[in-house]
Amino acid sequence: MNECYYDKRMDFFYNRTKADTADEWTGPQLIGVLCFGTFFCLFIFISNSLVIAAVVKNRRFHFPFYYLLANLAAADFFAGIAYVFLMFNTGPVSKTLTVNRWFLRQGLLDTSLTASLVNLLVIAVERHMSIMRMKIHSNLTKKRVTFLIISIWAIAIFMGAVPTLGWNCLCDIAVCSSLAPIYSRSYLVFWSVLNLVVFFIMVVVYIRIYMYVQRKTNVLSSHTSGSISRRRTPVKLMKTVMTVLGAFVVCWTPGLVVLLLDGLNCTDCGIQNVKRWFLLLALLNSVMNPIIYSYKDDEMWATMKRMICCSSEDKSQERRSSRIPSTVLCRSTDISGHYIEDGIIQGTICGKGDLGDKGNS
């Protein structure tokens, strides 16, 4: 009967697989990686929060496509949490971790990847439902969209927990991988092949949908300009989704290929030397998505900009209102001058409301 090693710390497994690269994350290199990661994690949290808030605030985004886009932003936000946890549990610290803490570290990363991947797959189905009917949005109800979002996270959490549930090498260390010292090589093969196949399927589906839309748009080119504009709107949404999917595939494929090579026990592939850079490339994906949303979708960018500007204007108005009493007292004591000055101040602060009242009168 095989002996199990649940009570061992990670240094036992790292030393056994000769994965000594964790010791190289020291000095200036470790500081640089931590600074780089901290900056981008902060950007991930702020930018994806803005995307979610924009979808909630703007009623024009209250459609299934944008709900799923907000959920994709939530997956990127969760990825930021996973990267923060990883930063504080990597390098020399890796070898001091318990088995359960290491499972949690990797499980968070796997969950974030699965959530993004399944979300993109659901968006592909939603786009197919709407595009084939030449509609901007599908007829999915809010209840169905909510069910889909809950299902996405349920699948993601389950896939992230699979190694913890038993598909690991703690009781058969002969099949342990090198990059993930307590993951079975067979699991890495399954995980990487499954994700790569889903990548390929989604790329094919989106290309077919895009070609269909372009063909239909050309056929309908003889219609009025307003009709053409409505027909082109699905194309714009498709371009946004395809750009997001392209960035996702580019950022995650190298890491998945490395995991596949490790699962196939390729000892001469030098995977230990490139794993950290491919992990940083995966981090960049969560940074790129909010930029893609704002660049490709004018309404999304306008909504995000309004939220940022309104926040700064509110703070400015609070500062100015707090200075009003002192400003008035420092002015001339002439009563008429006081009224004029007070009116100017109120007009500056409440100009929009006054103009509205005048217009109504």
mmCIF file of C-alpha atoms in Angstrom:
data_model
loop_
_atom_site.group_PDB
_atom_site.id
_atom_site.type_symbol
_atom_site.label_atom_id
_atom_site.label_comp_id
_atom_site.label_asym_id
_atom_site.label_seq_id
_atom_site.Cartn_x
_atom_site.Cartn_y
_atom_site.Cartn_z
ATOM 1 C CA MET A 1 0.000 0.000 0.000
ATOM 2 C CA ASN A 2 1.352 3.415 -0.971
ATOM 3 C CA GLU A 3 2.322 5.816 1.782
ATOM 4 C CA CYS A 4 0.573 9.203 1.845
ATOM 5 C CA TYR A 5 2.331 12.469 2.720
ATOM 6 C CA TYR A 6 -0.429 14.831 3.818
ATOM 7 C CA ASP A 7 1.552 15.966 6.861
ATOM 8 C CA LYS A 8 4.664 17.031 4.938
ATOM 9 C CA ARG A 9 5.592 20.599 4.117
ATOM 10 C CA MET A 10 6.180 21.678 0.548
ATOM 11 C CA ASP A 11 9.983 21.610 0.854
ATOM 12 C CA PHE A 12 9.752 17.791 0.853
ATOM 13 C CA PHE A 13 8.043 17.797 -2.555
ATOM 14 C CA TYR A 14 10.095 20.630 -4.062
ATOM 15 C CA ASN A 15 13.350 18.921 -3.082
ATOM 16 C CA ARG A 16 12.174 15.603 -4.433
ATOM 17 C CA THR A 17 11.243 17.037 -7.842
ATOM 18 C CA LYS A 18 14.450 19.131 -7.893
ATOM 19 C CA ALA A 19 12.361 22.258 -8.400
ATOM 20 C CA ASP A 20 14.882 24.534 -6.724
ATOM 21 C CA THR A 21 14.005 27.657 -8.691
ATOM 22 C CA ALA A 22 11.991 28.972 -5.739
ATOM 23 C CA ASP A 23 15.289 29.959 -4.095
ATOM 24 C CA GLU A 24 16.062 32.258 -7.031
ATOM 25 C CA TRP A 25 13.181 34.570 -6.116
ATOM 26 C CA THR A 26 15.369 36.595 -3.778
ATOM 27 C CA GLY A 27 16.951 40.036 -3.634
ATOM 28 C CA PRO A 28 16.280 42.613 -6.388
ATOM 29 C CA GLN A 29 14.516 40.066 -8.605
ATOM 30 C CA LEU A 30 11.919 39.245 -5.952
ATOM 31 C CA ILE A 31 11.414 42.941 -5.119
ATOM 32 C CA GLY A 32 10.958 43.770 -8.801
ATOM 33 C CA VAL A 33 8.413 41.004 -9.297
ATOM 34 C CA LEU A 34 6.487 42.059 -6.176
ATOM 35 C CA CYS A 35 6.425 45.733 -7.236
ATOM 36 C CA PHE A 36 5.345 44.785 -10.751
ATOM 37 C CA GLY A 37 2.643 42.471 -9.431
ATOM 38 C CA THR A 38 1.377 44.952 -6.827
ATOM 39 C CA PHE A 39 0.960 47.733 -9.389
ATOM 40 C CA PHE A 40 -0.952 45.568 -11.829
ATOM 41 C CA CYS A 41 -3.097 43.974 -9.107
ATOM 42 C CA LEU A 42 -4.189 47.440 -7.970
ATOM 43 C CA PHE A 43 -5.009 48.311 -11.569
ATOM 44 C CA ILE A 44 -7.000 45.057 -11.888
ATOM 45 C CA PHE A 45 -9.061 45.841 -8.795
ATOM 46 C CA ILE A 46 -9.821 49.452 -9.748
ATOM 47 C CA SER A 47 -10.462 48.994 -13.477
ATOM 48 C CA ASN A 48 -12.624 45.890 -13.183
ATOM 49 C CA SER A 49 -14.605 47.505 -10.359
ATOM 50 C CA LEU A 50 -15.301 50.410 -12.727
ATOM 51 C CA VAL A 51 -16.526 47.996 -15.419
ATOM 52 C CA ILE A 52 -18.906 46.284 -12.995
ATOM 53 C CA ALA A 53 -20.141 49.635 -11.640
ATOM 54 C CA ALA A 54 -20.680 50.922 -15.198
ATOM 55 C CA VAL A 55 -22.883 47.943 -16.065
ATOM 56 C CA VAL A 56 -24.903 48.413 -12.865
ATOM 57 C CA LYS A 57 -25.289 52.185 -13.263
ATOM 58 C CA ASN A 58 -25.988 52.555 -16.982
ATOM 59 C CA ARG A 59 -29.416 51.214 -17.945
ATOM 60 C CA ARG A 60 -28.244 50.774 -21.532
ATOM 61 C CA PHE A 61 -26.080 47.909 -20.253
ATOM 62 C CA HIS A 62 -28.965 46.048 -18.594
ATOM 63 C CA PHE A 63 -28.872 43.208 -21.121
ATOM 64 C CA PRO A 64 -27.556 39.617 -20.962
ATOM 65 C CA PHE A 65 -24.366 40.369 -22.906
ATOM 66 C CA TYR A 66 -23.276 43.120 -20.529
ATOM 67 C CA TYR A 67 -24.260 41.117 -17.442
ATOM 68 C CA LEU A 68 -21.935 38.372 -18.653
ATOM 69 C CA LEU A 69 -19.272 40.970 -19.466
ATOM 70 C CA ALA A 70 -19.554 42.259 -15.899
ATOM 71 C CA ASN A 71 -19.188 38.691 -14.661
ATOM 72 C CA LEU A 72 -16.032 38.360 -16.755
ATOM 73 C CA ALA A 73 -14.749 41.505 -15.041
ATOM 74 C CA ALA A 74 -15.631 39.868 -11.704
ATOM 75 C CA ALA A 75 -13.554 36.844 -12.751
ATOM 76 C CA ASP A 76 -10.626 39.178 -13.489
ATOM 77 C CA PHE A 77 -11.144 40.848 -10.104
ATOM 78 C CA PHE A 78 -11.024 37.400 -8.488
ATOM 79 C CA ALA A 79 -7.849 36.690 -10.468
ATOM 80 C CA GLY A 80 -6.340 39.788 -8.862
ATOM 81 C CA ILE A 81 -7.116 38.319 -5.432
ATOM 82 C CA ALA A 82 -5.492 35.040 -6.489
ATOM 83 C CA TYR A 83 -2.352 36.863 -7.655
ATOM 84 C CA VAL A 84 -2.104 38.829 -4.402
ATOM 85 C CA PHE A 85 -2.321 35.588 -2.426
ATOM 86 C CA LEU A 86 0.287 34.069 -4.726
ATOM 87 C CA MET A 87 2.689 36.991 -4.265
ATOM 88 C CA PHE A 88 2.706 36.513 -0.502
ATOM 89 C CA ASN A 89 3.102 32.741 -0.810
ATOM 90 C CA THR A 90 5.776 32.355 -3.469
ATOM 91 C CA GLY A 91 9.552 32.432 -3.715
ATOM 92 C CA PRO A 92 11.344 31.154 -0.614
ATOM 93 C CA VAL A 93 7.985 31.033 1.183
ATOM 94 C CA SER A 94 6.782 28.290 -1.178
ATOM 95 C CA LYS A 95 8.833 25.617 0.561
ATOM 96 C CA THR A 96 7.469 26.533 3.985
ATOM 97 C CA LEU A 97 3.817 26.127 2.994
ATOM 98 C CA THR A 98 1.628 23.310 4.208
ATOM 99 C CA VAL A 99 -0.042 21.056 1.666
ATOM 100 C CA ASN A 100 -3.464 22.626 2.280
ATOM 101 C CA ARG A 101 -2.154 26.179 1.896
ATOM 102 C CA TRP A 102 -0.413 25.263 -1.354
ATOM 103 C CA PHE A 103 -3.646 23.672 -2.619
ATOM 104 C CA LEU A 104 -5.449 26.926 -1.774
ATOM 105 C CA ARG A 105 -2.848 28.978 -3.625
ATOM 106 C CA GLN A 106 -3.146 26.967 -6.819
ATOM 107 C CA GLY A 107 -6.882 26.441 -6.450
ATOM 108 C CA LEU A 108 -7.495 30.201 -6.524
ATOM 109 C CA LEU A 109 -5.551 30.499 -9.787
ATOM 110 C CA ASP A 110 -7.337 27.518 -11.346
ATOM 111 C CA THR A 111 -10.723 28.868 -10.270
ATOM 112 C CA SER A 112 -10.059 32.286 -11.806
ATOM 113 C CA LEU A 113 -8.936 30.732 -15.095
ATOM 114 C CA THR A 114 -11.961 28.435 -15.250
ATOM 115 C CA ALA A 115 -14.360 31.269 -14.408
ATOM 116 C CA SER A 116 -12.988 33.386 -17.260
ATOM 117 C CA LEU A 117 -12.947 30.473 -19.698
ATOM 118 C CA VAL A 118 -16.483 29.257 -18.965
ATOM 119 C CA ASN A 119 -17.748 32.839 -19.003
ATOM 120 C CA LEU A 120 -16.299 33.365 -22.481
ATOM 121 C CA LEU A 121 -17.935 30.122 -23.578
ATOM 122 C CA VAL A 122 -21.329 31.281 -22.268
ATOM 123 C CA ILE A 123 -20.861 34.643 -23.999
ATOM 124 C CA ALA A 124 -20.193 32.709 -27.212
ATOM 125 C CA VAL A 125 -23.543 30.930 -26.815
ATOM 126 C CA GLU A 126 -25.308 34.225 -26.044
ATOM 127 C CA ARG A 127 -23.750 35.894 -29.093
ATOM 128 C CA HIS A 128 -24.758 32.931 -31.255
ATOM 129 C CA MET A 129 -28.363 33.167 -30.049
ATOM 130 C CA SER A 130 -28.579 36.875 -30.834
ATOM 131 C CA ILE A 131 -26.440 37.125 -33.976
ATOM 132 C CA MET A 132 -28.223 34.325 -35.830
ATOM 133 C CA ARG A 133 -31.420 36.319 -35.346
ATOM 134 C CA MET A 134 -29.603 39.546 -36.300
ATOM 135 C CA LYS A 135 -30.438 41.078 -32.934
ATOM 136 C CA ILE A 136 -28.188 43.169 -30.723
ATOM 137 C CA HIS A 137 -29.088 41.206 -27.598
ATOM 138 C CA SER A 138 -30.521 37.775 -26.935
ATOM 139 C CA ASN A 139 -33.868 37.080 -25.272
ATOM 140 C CA LEU A 140 -32.359 35.551 -22.142
ATOM 141 C CA THR A 141 -34.295 36.562 -19.042
ATOM 142 C CA LYS A 142 -32.602 37.935 -15.932
ATOM 143 C CA LYS A 143 -33.391 34.703 -14.082
ATOM 144 C CA ARG A 144 -31.621 32.643 -16.734
ATOM 145 C CA VAL A 145 -28.634 34.973 -16.802
ATOM 146 C CA THR A 146 -28.427 34.778 -12.999
ATOM 147 C CA PHE A 147 -28.582 30.993 -13.201
ATOM 148 C CA LEU A 148 -25.817 30.974 -15.818
ATOM 149 C CA ILE A 149 -23.588 33.212 -13.689
ATOM 150 C CA ILE A 150 -24.112 31.016 -10.624
ATOM 151 C CA SER A 151 -23.368 27.930 -12.736
ATOM 152 C CA ILE A 152 -20.164 29.515 -14.068
ATOM 153 C CA TRP A 153 -18.824 30.054 -10.566
ATOM 154 C CA ALA A 154 -19.976 26.619 -9.390
ATOM 155 C CA ILE A 155 -18.044 24.969 -12.237
ATOM 156 C CA ALA A 156 -15.020 27.190 -11.601
ATOM 157 C CA ILE A 157 -14.909 26.397 -7.888
ATOM 158 C CA PHE A 158 -15.307 22.678 -8.561
ATOM 159 C CA MET A 159 -12.505 22.620 -11.146
ATOM 160 C CA GLY A 160 -10.253 24.570 -8.805
ATOM 161 C CA ALA A 161 -10.938 22.038 -6.041
ATOM 162 C CA VAL A 162 -10.460 18.852 -8.110
ATOM 163 C CA PRO A 163 -6.822 18.261 -7.011
ATOM 164 C CA THR A 164 -7.802 18.834 -3.385
ATOM 165 C CA LEU A 165 -10.625 16.320 -3.747
ATOM 166 C CA GLY A 166 -8.212 13.553 -4.661
ATOM 167 C CA TRP A 167 -6.606 13.944 -8.086
ATOM 168 C CA ASN A 168 -3.129 14.574 -6.706
ATOM 169 C CA CYS A 169 0.067 12.643 -6.057
ATOM 170 C CA LEU A 170 0.235 12.761 -2.271
ATOM 171 C CA CYS A 171 -0.195 8.997 -2.101
ATOM 172 C CA ASP A 172 1.840 8.257 -5.239
ATOM 173 C CA ILE A 173 4.769 10.672 -5.366
ATOM 174 C CA ALA A 174 6.301 8.836 -8.308
ATOM 175 C CA VAL A 175 3.790 10.578 -10.613
ATOM 176 C CA CYS A 176 4.239 14.088 -9.169
ATOM 177 C CA SER A 177 4.859 16.876 -11.648
ATOM 178 C CA SER A 178 7.729 19.343 -11.551
ATOM 179 C CA LEU A 179 5.929 22.685 -11.804
ATOM 180 C CA ALA A 180 3.175 21.657 -9.386
ATOM 181 C CA PRO A 181 4.954 19.244 -7.011
ATOM 182 C CA ILE A 182 1.785 17.761 -5.479
ATOM 183 C CA TYR A 183 -0.271 17.644 -8.688
ATOM 184 C CA SER A 184 -0.373 14.419 -10.621
ATOM 185 C CA ARG A 185 1.088 14.613 -14.130
ATOM 186 C CA SER A 186 -2.086 13.021 -15.496
ATOM 187 C CA TYR A 187 -4.127 15.873 -14.022
ATOM 188 C CA LEU A 188 -1.894 18.474 -15.670
ATOM 189 C CA VAL A 189 -2.361 16.741 -19.031
ATOM 190 C CA PHE A 190 -6.134 16.658 -18.534
ATOM 191 C CA TRP A 191 -6.275 20.282 -17.363
ATOM 192 C CA SER A 192 -4.124 21.757 -20.122
ATOM 193 C CA VAL A 193 -5.658 19.704 -22.970
ATOM 194 C CA LEU A 194 -9.209 20.527 -21.813
ATOM 195 C CA ASN A 195 -8.498 24.260 -21.765
ATOM 196 C CA LEU A 196 -6.663 24.236 -25.090
ATOM 197 C CA VAL A 197 -9.531 22.350 -26.752
ATOM 198 C CA VAL A 198 -12.059 24.856 -25.378
ATOM 199 C CA PHE A 199 -9.841 27.668 -26.694
ATOM 200 C CA PHE A 200 -9.890 26.135 -30.153
ATOM 201 C CA ILE A 201 -13.666 25.561 -30.122
ATOM 202 C CA MET A 202 -14.404 29.139 -29.082
ATOM 203 C CA VAL A 203 -12.082 30.609 -31.685
ATOM 204 C CA VAL A 204 -13.795 28.572 -34.409
ATOM 205 C CA VAL A 205 -17.272 29.539 -33.160
ATOM 206 C CA TYR A 206 -16.473 33.256 -32.999
ATOM 207 C CA ILE A 207 -14.864 33.248 -36.440
ATOM 208 C CA ARG A 208 -17.941 31.556 -37.935
ATOM 209 C CA ILE A 209 -20.298 33.997 -36.219
ATOM 210 C CA TYR A 210 -18.222 36.969 -37.331
ATOM 211 C CA MET A 211 -18.188 35.743 -40.953
ATOM 212 C CA TYR A 212 -21.961 35.259 -40.804
ATOM 213 C CA VAL A 213 -22.516 38.800 -39.520
ATOM 214 C CA GLN A 214 -20.240 40.302 -42.162
ATOM 215 C CA ARG A 215 -22.063 38.421 -44.898
ATOM 216 C CA LYS A 216 -25.484 39.500 -43.635
ATOM 217 C CA THR A 217 -24.325 43.092 -43.239
ATOM 218 C CA ASN A 218 -23.152 43.196 -46.853
ATOM 219 C CA VAL A 219 -26.466 41.763 -48.046
ATOM 220 C CA LEU A 220 -28.390 44.409 -46.120
ATOM 221 C CA SER A 221 -26.171 47.272 -47.281
ATOM 222 C CA SER A 222 -28.913 48.602 -49.548
ATOM 223 C CA HIS A 223 -31.118 49.504 -46.571
ATOM 224 C CA THR A 224 -31.344 52.930 -44.970
ATOM 225 C CA SER A 225 -28.450 54.336 -42.994
ATOM 226 C CA GLY A 226 -30.343 53.880 -39.705
ATOM 227 C CA SER A 227 -30.927 50.225 -40.506
ATOM 228 C CA ILE A 228 -27.294 49.787 -41.437
ATOM 229 C CA SER A 229 -26.287 51.351 -38.146
ATOM 230 C CA ARG A 230 -28.465 48.908 -36.247
ATOM 231 C CA ARG A 231 -27.017 46.005 -38.205
ATOM 232 C CA ARG A 232 -23.475 47.122 -37.488
ATOM 233 C CA THR A 233 -24.008 47.234 -33.729
ATOM 234 C CA PRO A 234 -23.764 43.428 -33.343
ATOM 235 C CA VAL A 235 -20.532 43.581 -35.347
ATOM 236 C CA LYS A 236 -19.062 46.061 -32.860
ATOM 237 C CA LEU A 237 -20.015 43.819 -29.947
ATOM 238 C CA MET A 238 -18.502 40.842 -31.745
ATOM 239 C CA LYS A 239 -15.248 42.717 -32.305
ATOM 240 C CA THR A 240 -15.098 43.486 -28.582
ATOM 241 C CA VAL A 241 -15.654 39.849 -27.628
ATOM 242 C CA MET A 242 -13.207 38.546 -30.220
ATOM 243 C CA THR A 243 -10.530 40.956 -29.004
ATOM 244 C CA VAL A 244 -11.094 39.799 -25.407
ATOM 245 C CA LEU A 245 -10.954 36.158 -26.507
ATOM 246 C CA GLY A 246 -7.809 36.767 -28.553
ATOM 247 C CA ALA A 247 -6.055 38.386 -25.591
ATOM 248 C CA PHE A 248 -7.158 35.511 -23.352
ATOM 249 C CA VAL A 249 -5.810 32.873 -25.729
ATOM 250 C CA VAL A 250 -2.500 34.696 -26.275
ATOM 251 C CA CYS A 251 -1.923 35.263 -22.552
ATOM 252 C CA TRP A 252 -2.874 31.789 -21.303
ATOM 253 C CA THR A 253 -1.802 29.423 -24.098
ATOM 254 C CA PRO A 254 1.978 29.546 -23.345
ATOM 255 C CA GLY A 255 1.361 28.642 -19.703
ATOM 256 C CA LEU A 256 -0.984 25.808 -20.622
ATOM 257 C CA VAL A 257 1.549 24.434 -23.121
ATOM 258 C CA VAL A 258 4.212 24.485 -20.401
ATOM 259 C CA LEU A 259 1.852 22.602 -18.055
ATOM 260 C CA LEU A 260 1.179 20.069 -20.807
ATOM 261 C CA LEU A 261 4.913 19.511 -21.354
ATOM 262 C CA ASP A 262 5.368 19.046 -17.620
ATOM 263 C CA GLY A 263 2.482 16.578 -17.542
ATOM 264 C CA LEU A 264 4.138 14.653 -20.357
ATOM 265 C CA ASN A 265 7.322 14.560 -18.220
ATOM 266 C CA CYS A 266 9.472 16.525 -20.655
ATOM 267 C CA THR A 267 12.676 16.859 -18.629
ATOM 268 C CA ASP A 268 14.664 18.614 -21.370
ATOM 269 C CA CYS A 269 12.181 21.402 -22.122
ATOM 270 C CA GLY A 270 13.531 23.925 -19.607
ATOM 271 C CA ILE A 271 10.060 24.647 -18.244
ATOM 272 C CA GLN A 272 11.388 25.799 -14.865
ATOM 273 C CA ASN A 273 13.146 28.744 -16.538
ATOM 274 C CA VAL A 274 10.025 30.167 -18.187
ATOM 275 C CA LYS A 275 7.193 29.378 -15.782
ATOM 276 C CA ARG A 276 7.334 32.688 -13.884
ATOM 277 C CA TRP A 277 7.247 34.787 -17.059
ATOM 278 C CA PHE A 278 4.272 32.903 -18.426
ATOM 279 C CA LEU A 279 2.535 33.432 -15.093
ATOM 280 C CA LEU A 280 3.122 37.187 -15.407
ATOM 281 C CA LEU A 281 1.763 37.008 -18.967
ATOM 282 C CA ALA A 282 -1.410 35.436 -17.569
ATOM 283 C CA LEU A 283 -1.583 38.289 -15.040
ATOM 284 C CA LEU A 284 -1.491 40.790 -17.915
ATOM 285 C CA ASN A 285 -4.700 39.295 -19.310
ATOM 286 C CA SER A 286 -6.717 40.581 -16.365
ATOM 287 C CA VAL A 287 -5.080 43.984 -16.907
ATOM 288 C CA MET A 288 -5.871 44.088 -20.618
ATOM 289 C CA ASN A 289 -9.587 43.240 -20.477
ATOM 290 C CA PRO A 290 -10.831 46.514 -18.914
ATOM 291 C CA ILE A 291 -8.699 48.432 -21.410
ATOM 292 C CA ILE A 292 -10.284 46.482 -24.255
ATOM 293 C CA TYR A 293 -13.812 47.172 -22.929
ATOM 294 C CA SER A 294 -13.209 50.920 -22.724
ATOM 295 C CA TYR A 295 -11.361 51.131 -26.054
ATOM 296 C CA LYS A 296 -13.802 49.045 -28.080
ATOM 297 C CA ASP A 297 -17.047 50.212 -26.465
ATOM 298 C CA ASP A 298 -17.536 53.997 -26.563
ATOM 299 C CA GLU A 299 -20.549 53.854 -24.251
ATOM 300 C CA MET A 300 -18.596 51.849 -21.670
ATOM 301 C CA TRP A 301 -15.713 54.331 -21.749
ATOM 302 C CA ALA A 302 -18.094 57.307 -21.508
ATOM 303 C CA THR A 303 -19.840 55.755 -18.492
ATOM 304 C CA MET A 304 -16.571 54.986 -16.721
ATOM 305 C CA LYS A 305 -15.295 58.511 -17.441
ATOM 306 C CA ARG A 306 -18.491 60.066 -16.086
ATOM 307 C CA MET A 307 -18.181 58.064 -12.866
ATOM 308 C CA ILE A 308 -14.572 59.178 -12.400
ATOM 309 C CA CYS A 309 -15.334 62.808 -13.237
ATOM 310 C CA CYS A 310 -18.431 62.939 -11.028
ATOM 311 C CA SER A 311 -16.434 61.563 -8.128
ATOM 312 C CA SER A 312 -13.780 64.260 -8.521
ATOM 313 C CA GLU A 313 -16.441 66.973 -9.019
ATOM 314 C CA ASP A 314 -18.242 65.911 -5.836
ATOM 315 C CA LYS A 315 -15.012 66.211 -3.861
ATOM 316 C CA SER A 316 -14.319 69.613 -5.445
ATOM 317 C CA GLN A 317 -17.800 70.849 -4.589
ATOM 318 C CA GLU A 318 -17.407 69.703 -0.982
ATOM 319 C CA ARG A 319 -14.160 71.639 -0.682
ATOM 320 C CA ARG A 320 -15.676 74.734 -2.283
ATOM 321 C CA SER A 321 -18.834 74.640 -0.140
ATOM 322 C CA SER A 322 -16.710 74.401 2.988
ATOM 323 C CA ARG A 323 -14.929 77.607 1.916
ATOM 324 C CA ILE A 324 -18.131 79.608 1.164
ATOM 325 C CA PRO A 325 -18.663 81.158 4.647
ATOM 326 C CA SER A 326 -15.086 82.413 4.918
ATOM 327 C CA THR A 327 -15.190 83.714 1.348
ATOM 328 C CA VAL A 328 -18.372 85.682 1.971
ATOM 329 C CA LEU A 329 -17.090 87.171 5.221
ATOM 330 C CA CYS A 330 -13.862 88.301 3.611
ATOM 331 C CA ARG A 331 -15.738 90.188 0.904
ATOM 332 C CA SER A 332 -17.218 93.670 1.101
ATOM 333 C CA THR A 333 -19.861 94.163 3.755
ATOM 334 C CA ASP A 334 -22.058 95.921 1.249
ATOM 335 C CA ILE A 335 -25.425 94.176 1.291
ATOM 336 C CA SER A 336 -26.009 94.341 -2.426
ATOM 337 C CA GLY A 337 -22.493 93.103 -3.087
ATOM 338 C CA HIS A 338 -23.083 90.274 -0.640
ATOM 339 C CA TYR A 339 -26.223 89.159 -2.454
ATOM 340 C CA ILE A 340 -24.521 89.303 -5.842
ATOM 341 C CA GLU A 341 -21.553 87.364 -4.546
ATOM 342 C CA ASP A 342 -23.767 84.781 -2.869
ATOM 343 C CA GLY A 343 -25.726 84.372 -6.074
ATOM 344 C CA ILE A 344 -22.545 83.825 -8.080
ATOM 345 C CA ILE A 345 -21.348 81.185 -5.646
ATOM 346 C CA GLN A 346 -24.682 79.374 -5.677
ATOM 347 C CA GLY A 347 -24.819 79.639 -9.449
ATOM 348 C CA THR A 348 -21.367 78.091 -9.700
ATOM 349 C CA ILE A 349 -22.319 75.183 -7.499
ATOM 350 C CA CYS A 350 -25.869 74.633 -8.708
ATOM 351 C CA GLY A 351 -25.619 76.023 -12.224
ATOM 352 C CA LYS A 352 -27.196 73.037 -13.880
ATOM 353 C CA GLY A 353 -30.224 73.128 -11.602
ATOM 354 C CA ASP A 354 -30.718 76.897 -12.114
ATOM 355 C CA LEU A 355 -30.511 76.573 -15.859
ATOM 356 C CA GLY A 356 -33.076 73.801 -15.736
ATOM 357 C CA ASP A 357 -35.418 75.973 -13.689
ATOM 358 C CA LYS A 358 -35.040 78.874 -16.075
ATOM 359 C CA GLY A 359 -35.725 76.666 -18.983
ATOM 360 C CA ASN A 360 -38.881 75.399 -17.351
ATOM 361 C CA SER A 361 -40.041 78.922 -16.553
#
